[in-house]
Short mmCIF file of C-alpha atoms in Angstrom, two decimals:
data_model
loop_
_atom_site.label_atom_id
_atom_site.label_comp_id
_atom_site.label_asym_id
_atom_site.label_seq_id
_atom_site.Cartn_x
_atom_site.Cartn_y
_atom_site.Cartn_z
CA MET A 421 -0.04 -0.16 -0.12
CA ALA A 422 1.64 3.44 -0.94
CA VAL A 423 1.67 5.91 1.88
CA THR A 424 0.56 9.49 0.46
CA LYS A 425 2.84 12.48 1.37
CA GLU A 426 -0.43 14.24 2.74
CA LEU A 427 -0.71 11.37 5.50
CA LEU A 428 2.95 11.98 6.35
CA GLN A 429 2.08 15.38 7.23
CA MET A 430 -0.37 14.05 9.71
CA ASP A 431 0.30 13.22 13.29
CA LEU A 432 -0.11 8.98 12.89
CA TYR A 433 0.27 8.63 16.59
CA ALA A 434 -2.63 11.04 17.18
CA LEU A 435 -4.89 9.40 14.31
CA LEU A 436 -4.55 6.19 16.17
CA GLY A 437 -4.62 7.60 19.61
CA ILE A 438 -1.51 6.08 21.03
CA GLU A 439 1.72 7.26 22.60
CA GLU A 440 5.02 7.85 20.44
CA LYS A 441 6.69 4.76 22.22
CA ALA A 442 3.80 2.64 21.82
CA ALA A 443 4.88 -1.09 20.72
CA ASP A 444 3.90 -2.69 17.54
CA LYS A 445 0.99 -4.96 19.69
CA GLU A 446 -0.57 -1.49 20.82
CA VAL A 447 -0.52 -0.05 17.32
CA LYS A 448 -2.23 -3.05 16.08
CA LYS A 449 -4.78 -2.95 18.72
CA ALA A 450 -5.42 0.69 18.43
CA TYR A 451 -5.85 0.08 14.55
CA ARG A 452 -8.31 -2.67 15.07
CA GLN A 453 -10.42 -0.56 17.31
CA LYS A 454 -10.37 2.59 15.00
CA ALA A 455 -10.99 0.54 12.04
CA LEU A 456 -13.96 -1.16 13.55
CA SER A 457 -15.60 2.17 14.34
CA CYS A 458 -14.80 3.90 10.82
CA HIS A 459 -15.20 0.82 8.45
CA PRO A 460 -17.50 2.11 5.51
CA ASP A 461 -19.76 -0.98 5.86
CA LYS A 462 -20.69 0.41 9.22
CA ASN A 463 -20.95 3.76 8.15
CA PRO A 464 -22.65 3.92 4.85
CA ASP A 465 -24.12 7.43 5.26
CA ASN A 466 -20.54 8.94 6.17
CA PRO A 467 -18.74 9.83 3.01
CA ARG A 468 -15.47 10.21 4.86
CA ALA A 469 -15.52 6.89 6.63
CA ALA A 470 -13.77 5.30 3.58
CA GLU A 471 -11.28 7.83 3.80
CA LEU A 472 -10.39 7.81 7.29
CA PHE A 473 -10.29 3.77 6.98
CA HIS A 474 -7.92 4.28 4.41
CA GLN A 475 -5.62 6.66 6.50
CA LEU A 476 -5.83 4.24 9.43
CA SER A 477 -4.42 1.43 7.39
CA GLN A 478 -1.76 3.47 5.97
CA ALA A 479 -0.72 4.61 9.59
CA LEU A 480 -0.71 0.97 10.43
CA GLU A 481 1.74 0.23 7.56
CA VAL A 482 4.23 3.02 8.49
CA LEU A 483 4.29 2.36 12.10
CA THR A 484 4.63 -1.43 12.16
CA ASP A 485 7.71 -1.00 9.98
CA ALA A 486 10.74 -0.42 11.95
CA ALA A 487 12.70 1.53 9.14
CA ALA A 488 9.48 3.47 7.96
CA ARG A 489 8.70 4.38 11.63
CA ALA A 490 12.30 5.67 12.36
CA ALA A 491 11.97 7.79 9.21
CA TYR A 492 8.55 9.07 9.97
CA ASP A 493 9.84 9.72 13.64
CA LYS A 494 12.53 11.63 12.46
CA VAL A 495 10.63 13.90 10.06
CA ARG A 496 7.76 14.30 12.70
CA ARG A 497 10.20 15.32 15.46
CA ALA A 498 11.71 18.08 12.87
CA ARG A 499 8.42 19.17 11.91
CA LYS A 500 7.65 19.66 15.65
CA GLN A 501 10.82 21.40 16.13
CA ALA A 502 10.26 23.79 13.33
CA ALA A 503 6.77 24.40 14.53
CA GLU A 504 8.06 25.14 17.96
CA ARG A 505 10.74 27.46 16.59
CA THR A 506 7.79 29.00 14.82
CA GLN A 507 5.65 29.58 17.65
CA ARG A 508 8.50 31.05 19.60
CA LEU A 509 9.32 33.26 16.75
CA ASP A 510 5.46 34.21 16.52
CA GLU A 511 5.26 34.74 20.17
CA LYS A 512 8.50 36.98 19.95
CA ARG A 513 6.93 38.84 16.93
CA LYS A 514 3.68 39.16 19.09
CA ARG A 515 5.75 40.35 22.03
CA VAL A 516 7.50 42.72 19.57
CA LYS A 517 4.30 43.82 18.17
CA LEU A 518 2.59 44.30 21.39
CA ASP A 519 5.50 46.41 22.89
CA LEU A 520 5.66 48.56 19.66
CA GLU A 521 1.75 48.90 19.90
CA ALA A 522 2.30 49.82 23.80
CA ARG A 523 4.95 52.33 22.70
CA GLU A 524 2.79 53.92 20.19
CA ARG A 525 -0.25 54.16 22.60
CA GLN A 526 2.18 55.66 25.31
CA ALA A 527 3.52 58.10 22.83
CA GLN A 528 -0.02 58.88 21.80
CA ALA A 529 -0.98 59.25 25.33
CA GLN A 530 2.19 61.31 26.13
CA GLY A 531 1.17 63.44 23.17
CA SER A 532 -2.40 63.73 24.43
CA GLU A 533 -1.03 64.63 27.87
CA GLU A 534 1.27 67.51 26.49
CA GLU A 535 -1.72 68.59 24.36
CA GLU A 536 -3.73 68.53 27.55
CA GLU A 537 -1.07 70.37 29.52
CA SER A 538 -0.53 72.86 26.76
CA ARG A 539 -4.39 73.53 26.54
CA SER A 540 -4.51 73.73 30.30
CA ALA A 541 -1.62 76.10 30.48
CA THR A 542 -3.34 78.44 27.99
CA THR A 543 -6.72 78.10 29.86
CA LEU A 544 -4.60 79.08 33.17
CA GLU A 545 -3.36 81.89 31.62
CA GLN A 546 -6.79 83.09 30.35
CA GLU A 547 -8.21 82.59 33.68
CA ILE A 548 -5.41 84.70 35.40
CA ALA A 549 -6.26 87.41 32.85
CA ARG A 550 -9.90 87.10 33.65
CA LEU A 551 -9.16 87.27 37.54
CA ARG A 552 -6.96 90.05 37.16
CA GLU A 553 -9.81 91.87 35.40
CA GLU A 554 -12.63 90.67 37.68
CA GLY A 555 -10.49 91.14 40.45
CA SER A 556 -10.19 94.98 39.90
CA ARG A 557 -13.99 95.07 39.75
CA GLN A 558 -14.45 93.01 42.78
CA LEU A 559 -11.72 94.91 44.71
CA GLU A 560 -13.64 98.16 43.65
CA GLU A 561 -16.92 96.94 44.49
CA GLN A 562 -15.73 95.53 47.79
CA GLN A 563 -14.06 98.76 48.50
CA ARG A 564 -17.27 100.46 47.79
CA LEU A 565 -19.18 98.28 50.20
CA VAL A 566 -16.54 99.00 52.98
CA GLN A 567 -17.21 102.65 52.22
CA GLU A 568 -20.85 102.17 52.11
CA GLN A 569 -20.68 100.14 55.56
CA ILE A 570 -18.59 102.77 57.13
CA ARG A 571 -21.18 105.40 55.71
CA GLN A 572 -23.96 103.38 57.35
CA ASP A 573 -22.22 102.73 60.67
CA ARG A 574 -21.50 106.47 60.85
CA GLU A 575 -25.09 107.37 60.24
CA GLN A 576 -26.21 105.01 62.69
CA ARG A 577 -24.01 106.08 65.40
CA LEU A 578 -24.99 109.70 64.41
CA ARG A 579 -28.78 108.96 64.68
CA GLY A 580 -27.92 107.22 68.22
CA ARG A 581 -26.24 110.45 69.41
CA THR A 582 -29.07 112.53 67.90
CA GLU A 583 -31.37 110.29 69.26
CA ASN A 584 -30.07 110.79 72.62
CA ILE A 585 -30.29 114.43 72.28
CA GLU A 586 -33.77 114.54 71.02
CA GLY A 587 -34.83 112.55 74.21
CA GLN A 588 -33.43 115.37 76.23
CA GLY A 589 -35.53 118.28 74.41
CA THR A 590 -33.73 120.41 72.38
CA PRO A 591 -30.36 119.14 71.13
CA LYS A 592 -27.36 120.27 73.31
CA LEU A 593 -23.59 119.59 72.66
CA LYS A 594 -20.84 119.85 75.29
CA LEU A 595 -17.61 121.76 73.47
CA LYS A 596 -14.20 121.41 74.90
CA TRP A 597 -10.82 122.86 73.70
CA LYS A 598 -7.30 123.36 74.95
CA CYS A 599 -6.86 126.14 77.24
CA LYS A 600 -4.83 127.01 80.35
CA LYS A 601 -6.96 127.32 83.46
CA GLU A 602 -5.60 130.85 84.20
CA ASP A 603 -6.25 131.98 80.72
CA GLU A 604 -9.37 134.36 81.33
CA SER A 605 -9.97 134.74 77.49
CA GLN A 606 -10.54 131.01 77.18
CA GLY A 607 -7.70 130.74 74.59
CA GLY A 608 -9.47 133.48 72.70
CA TYR A 609 -12.78 131.75 72.30
CA SER A 610 -15.28 134.30 73.73
CA ARG A 611 -19.12 133.50 73.61
CA ASP A 612 -19.11 135.69 70.30
CA VAL A 613 -16.35 133.83 68.72
CA LEU A 614 -18.16 130.48 69.52
CA LEU A 615 -21.50 131.78 68.33
CA ARG A 616 -19.80 132.76 65.08
CA LEU A 617 -18.40 129.36 64.43
CA LEU A 618 -21.43 127.53 65.34
CA GLN A 619 -24.32 129.55 63.72
CA LYS A 620 -23.26 128.25 60.38
CA TYR A 621 -24.66 124.79 61.23
CA GLY A 622 -27.96 126.23 62.36
CA GLU A 623 -29.67 128.27 64.83
CA VAL A 624 -28.26 128.57 68.35
CA LEU A 625 -30.50 128.95 71.11
CA ASN A 626 -28.09 129.24 74.02
CA LEU A 627 -24.14 129.05 74.71
CA VAL A 628 -23.09 128.92 78.24
CA LEU A 629 -19.17 129.04 79.07
CA SER A 630 -18.07 127.07 81.96
CA ARG A 631 -17.04 129.39 84.72
CA LYS A 632 -15.38 126.61 86.63
CA LYS A 633 -13.59 124.82 83.87
CA ALA A 634 -11.55 126.75 81.24
CA GLY A 635 -11.92 125.45 77.63
CA ASN A 636 -15.57 124.05 78.44
CA ALA A 637 -19.13 125.25 76.79
CA ILE A 638 -22.61 123.83 76.41
CA VAL A 639 -24.15 124.88 73.21
CA GLU A 640 -28.02 124.34 72.52
CA PHE A 641 -29.29 124.08 68.64
CA ALA A 642 -32.82 124.72 67.73
CA SER A 643 -32.70 121.55 65.57
CA VAL A 644 -31.36 118.12 65.88
CA ARG A 645 -30.25 118.56 62.13
CA ALA A 646 -27.67 121.42 63.21
CA ALA A 647 -26.32 119.43 66.18
CA GLY A 648 -25.98 116.38 63.72
CA SER A 649 -24.05 118.59 61.21
CA VAL A 650 -21.54 119.44 64.04
CA LEU A 651 -21.11 115.82 64.89
CA SER A 652 -20.53 114.42 61.28
CA GLU A 653 -17.99 117.11 60.41
CA ARG A 654 -14.98 115.00 61.82
CA ASP A 655 -15.91 111.43 62.23
CA TYR A 656 -18.49 112.29 64.93
CA GLU A 657 -16.00 114.77 66.65
CA SER A 658 -16.84 118.32 66.36
CA LEU A 659 -14.90 120.10 63.62
CA VAL A 660 -15.58 123.28 65.54
CA MET A 661 -13.09 121.71 68.24
CA MET A 662 -10.26 121.23 65.49
CA ARG A 663 -10.61 124.62 64.16
CA MET A 664 -10.75 125.90 67.71
CA ARG A 665 -7.09 124.33 67.94
CA GLN A 666 -5.92 126.08 64.58
CA ALA A 667 -4.21 129.38 66.10
CA ALA A 668 -4.36 131.25 62.56
CA GLU A 669 -7.98 130.89 62.39
CA ARG A 670 -8.64 132.23 65.72
CA GLN A 671 -6.58 134.99 65.32
CA GLN A 672 -8.28 135.72 62.23
CA LEU A 673 -11.83 135.67 63.70
CA ILE A 674 -10.60 137.81 66.65
CA ALA A 675 -9.10 140.37 64.20
CA GLN A 676 -12.29 140.33 62.26
CA MET A 677 -14.47 140.87 65.19
CA GLN A 678 -12.27 143.84 66.31
CA GLN A 679 -12.68 145.52 62.82
CA GLU A 680 -16.23 145.07 62.98
CA ASP A 681 -16.32 146.33 66.56
CA GLU A 682 -14.14 149.33 65.47
CA GLY A 683 -16.46 150.03 62.68
CA GLN A 684 -19.75 150.54 64.82
CA PRO A 685 -20.62 153.74 65.92
CA THR A 686 -19.98 154.35 69.72
#
């Protein structure tokens, strides 16, 4: 029986279901079992039964002949080694391919990260510029709010003072200025001088200078508004007191009064 080249490409041991070191007795037994199961007479409906039966017969012929089996085993081992080399090469190629793909993905990821970093840096610069612009507006707004709060607090304190004054009848303010105790001229602030300074804020009903304490006086205004104007001039401290400390203005007022007195008929 001629053995085809196609058959020699097959694994005859696997075809018979035996080990490579199986003895002739085991080869023949395996053949009989396989041949009985795939005999064409027992498988009339299987078109491959005859082909498989023929391959089993050829396998028996090769594996029961010592020289033919030795030659087949040599070819089989060479083919197996070649397959293993191919497999190793394929695995190496696969690793190289996977490594290359990983490098490409890494490069792409790095490129994406660099692009993202660049975009983020640009966005940050834009945000910083925006914050600078908006920050100026925010600062101005907050400063405005602070000034407004100061104004409201000032008005509230002023209202509190004027309300206290209203509860006592006509509004009265206590005036103080620096003056030596022995100075009979009260530092140049006579009743007439004080009236001239105070009447610009509103009608003055009464002005009393203390006889016991130099530099002290009580002024009574006709309206709360007038008293409040005095209080609001210097952050709730009387601007009159500040002006009283200014010697130049004091002398000017005194000189003006003296000129007016000299101009009146005796």
